[in-house]
PDB file of C-alpha atoms in Angstrom:
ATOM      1  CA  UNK A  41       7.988  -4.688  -1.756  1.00  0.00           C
ATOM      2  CA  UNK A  42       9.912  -2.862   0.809  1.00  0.00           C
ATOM      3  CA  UNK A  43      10.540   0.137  -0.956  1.00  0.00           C
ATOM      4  CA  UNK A  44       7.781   1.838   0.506  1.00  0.00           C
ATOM      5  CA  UNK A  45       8.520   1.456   3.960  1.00  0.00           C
ATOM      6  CA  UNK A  46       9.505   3.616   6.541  1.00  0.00           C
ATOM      7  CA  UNK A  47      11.435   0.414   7.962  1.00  0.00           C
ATOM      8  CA  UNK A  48       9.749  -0.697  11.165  1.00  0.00           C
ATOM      9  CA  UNK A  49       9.801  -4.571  11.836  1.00  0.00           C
ATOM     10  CA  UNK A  50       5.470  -3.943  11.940  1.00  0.00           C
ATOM     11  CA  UNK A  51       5.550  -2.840   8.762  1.00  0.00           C
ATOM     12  CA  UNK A  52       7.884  -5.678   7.464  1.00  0.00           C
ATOM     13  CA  UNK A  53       5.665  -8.386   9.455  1.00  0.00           C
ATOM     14  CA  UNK A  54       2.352  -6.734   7.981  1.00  0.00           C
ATOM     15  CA  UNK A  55       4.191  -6.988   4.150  1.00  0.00           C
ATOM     16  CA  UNK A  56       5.176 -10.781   4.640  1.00  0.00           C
ATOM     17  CA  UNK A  57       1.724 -11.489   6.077  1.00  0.00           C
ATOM     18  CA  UNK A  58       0.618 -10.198   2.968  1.00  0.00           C
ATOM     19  CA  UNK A  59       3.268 -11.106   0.607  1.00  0.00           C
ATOM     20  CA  UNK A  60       1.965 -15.197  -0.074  1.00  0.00           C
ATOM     21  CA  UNK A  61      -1.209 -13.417  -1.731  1.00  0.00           C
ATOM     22  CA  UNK A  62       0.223 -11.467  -4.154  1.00  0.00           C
ATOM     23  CA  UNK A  63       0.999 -12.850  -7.600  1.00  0.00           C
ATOM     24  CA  UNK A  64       0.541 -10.065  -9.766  1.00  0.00           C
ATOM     25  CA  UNK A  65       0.181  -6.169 -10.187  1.00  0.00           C
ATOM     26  CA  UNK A  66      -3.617  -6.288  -9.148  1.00  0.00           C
ATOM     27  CA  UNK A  67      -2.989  -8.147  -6.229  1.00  0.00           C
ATOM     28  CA  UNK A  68      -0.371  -6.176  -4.823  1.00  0.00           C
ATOM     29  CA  UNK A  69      -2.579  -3.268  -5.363  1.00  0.00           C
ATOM     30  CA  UNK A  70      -5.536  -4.697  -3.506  1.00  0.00           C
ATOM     31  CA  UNK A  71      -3.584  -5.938  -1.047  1.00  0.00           C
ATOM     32  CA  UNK A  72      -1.911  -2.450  -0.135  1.00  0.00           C
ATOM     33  CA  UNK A  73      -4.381  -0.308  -0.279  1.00  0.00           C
ATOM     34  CA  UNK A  74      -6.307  -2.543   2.324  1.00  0.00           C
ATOM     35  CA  UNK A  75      -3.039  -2.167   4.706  1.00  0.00           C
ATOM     36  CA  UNK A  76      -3.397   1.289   4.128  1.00  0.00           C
ATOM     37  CA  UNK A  77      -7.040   1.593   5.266  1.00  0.00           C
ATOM     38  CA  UNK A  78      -6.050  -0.745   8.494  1.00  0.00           C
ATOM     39  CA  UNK A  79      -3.405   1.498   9.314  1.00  0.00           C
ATOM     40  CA  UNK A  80      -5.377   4.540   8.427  1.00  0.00           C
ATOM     41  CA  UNK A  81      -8.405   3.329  11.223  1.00  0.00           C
ATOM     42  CA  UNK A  82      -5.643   2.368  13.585  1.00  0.00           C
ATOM     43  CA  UNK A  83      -4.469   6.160  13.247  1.00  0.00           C
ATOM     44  CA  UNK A  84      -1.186   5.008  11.905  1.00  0.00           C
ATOM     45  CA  UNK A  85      -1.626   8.448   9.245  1.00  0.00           C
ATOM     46  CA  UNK A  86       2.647   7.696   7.856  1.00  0.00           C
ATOM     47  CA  UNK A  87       2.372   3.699   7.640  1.00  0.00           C
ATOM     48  CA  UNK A  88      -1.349   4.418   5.699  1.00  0.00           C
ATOM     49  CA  UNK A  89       0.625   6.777   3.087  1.00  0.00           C
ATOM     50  CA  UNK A  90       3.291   4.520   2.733  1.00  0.00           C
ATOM     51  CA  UNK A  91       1.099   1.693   2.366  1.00  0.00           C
ATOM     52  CA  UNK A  92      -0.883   3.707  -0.291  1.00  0.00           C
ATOM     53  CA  UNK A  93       1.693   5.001  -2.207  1.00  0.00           C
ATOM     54  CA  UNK A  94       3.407   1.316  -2.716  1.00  0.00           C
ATOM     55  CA  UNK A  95      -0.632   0.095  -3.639  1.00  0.00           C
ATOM     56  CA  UNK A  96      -0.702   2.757  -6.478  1.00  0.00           C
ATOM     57  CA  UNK A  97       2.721   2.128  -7.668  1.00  0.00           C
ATOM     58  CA  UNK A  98       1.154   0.167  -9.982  1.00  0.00           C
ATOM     59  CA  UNK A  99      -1.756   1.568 -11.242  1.00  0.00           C
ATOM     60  CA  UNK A 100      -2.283   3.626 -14.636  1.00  0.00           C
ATOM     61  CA  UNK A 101      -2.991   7.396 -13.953  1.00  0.00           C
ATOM     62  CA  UNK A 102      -6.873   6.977 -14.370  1.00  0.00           C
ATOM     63  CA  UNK A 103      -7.118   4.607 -12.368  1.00  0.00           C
ATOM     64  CA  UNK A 104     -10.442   5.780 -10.691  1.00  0.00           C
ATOM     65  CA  UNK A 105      -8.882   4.491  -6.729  1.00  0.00           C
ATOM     66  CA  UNK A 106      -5.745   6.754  -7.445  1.00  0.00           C
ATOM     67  CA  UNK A 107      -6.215   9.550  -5.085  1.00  0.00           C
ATOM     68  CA  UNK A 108      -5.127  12.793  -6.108  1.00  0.00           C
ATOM     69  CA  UNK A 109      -1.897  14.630  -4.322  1.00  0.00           C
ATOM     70  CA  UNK A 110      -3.964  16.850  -2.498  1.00  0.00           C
ATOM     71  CA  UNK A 111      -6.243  14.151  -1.517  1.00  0.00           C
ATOM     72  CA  UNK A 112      -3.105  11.761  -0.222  1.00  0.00           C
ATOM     73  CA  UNK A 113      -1.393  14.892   1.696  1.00  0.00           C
ATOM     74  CA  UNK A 114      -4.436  14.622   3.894  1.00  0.00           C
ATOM     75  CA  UNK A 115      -3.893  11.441   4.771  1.00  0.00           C
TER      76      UNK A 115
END
């Protein structure tokens, strides 16, 4: 879960607060991308694409919530 961290103790107490609700692929997508959008209206642009990037790990290519690269290098 921690591989997509940039290795603040926030982002490691936001991941365990998270952690006890994820039991499979689709809830460790859910659950990051809604860390990314907190982080994202809390300004926190680097945590957001970390946060996204570790929440679409996991999904297949057309997946409709995948953004594309130019679309995540704006965030």
């Amino acid at each position: 879960m921690n591989r997509f961290s940039n290795g603040s103790p926030d982002m490691f107490a936001e991941m365990r607060a998270v952690a006890p609700r994820i039991r499979d692929y689709a809830d460790d997508i859910r659950e990051f991308l809604q860390l990314s959008e907190r982080a994202l209206r809390a300004g926190e642009t680097l945590k957001a694409t970390y946060y996204l990037r570790s929440g679409e790990f996991y999904m297949f290519p057309d997946d409709p919530r995948k953004r594309s690269p130019a679309a995540t290098s704006s965030a």
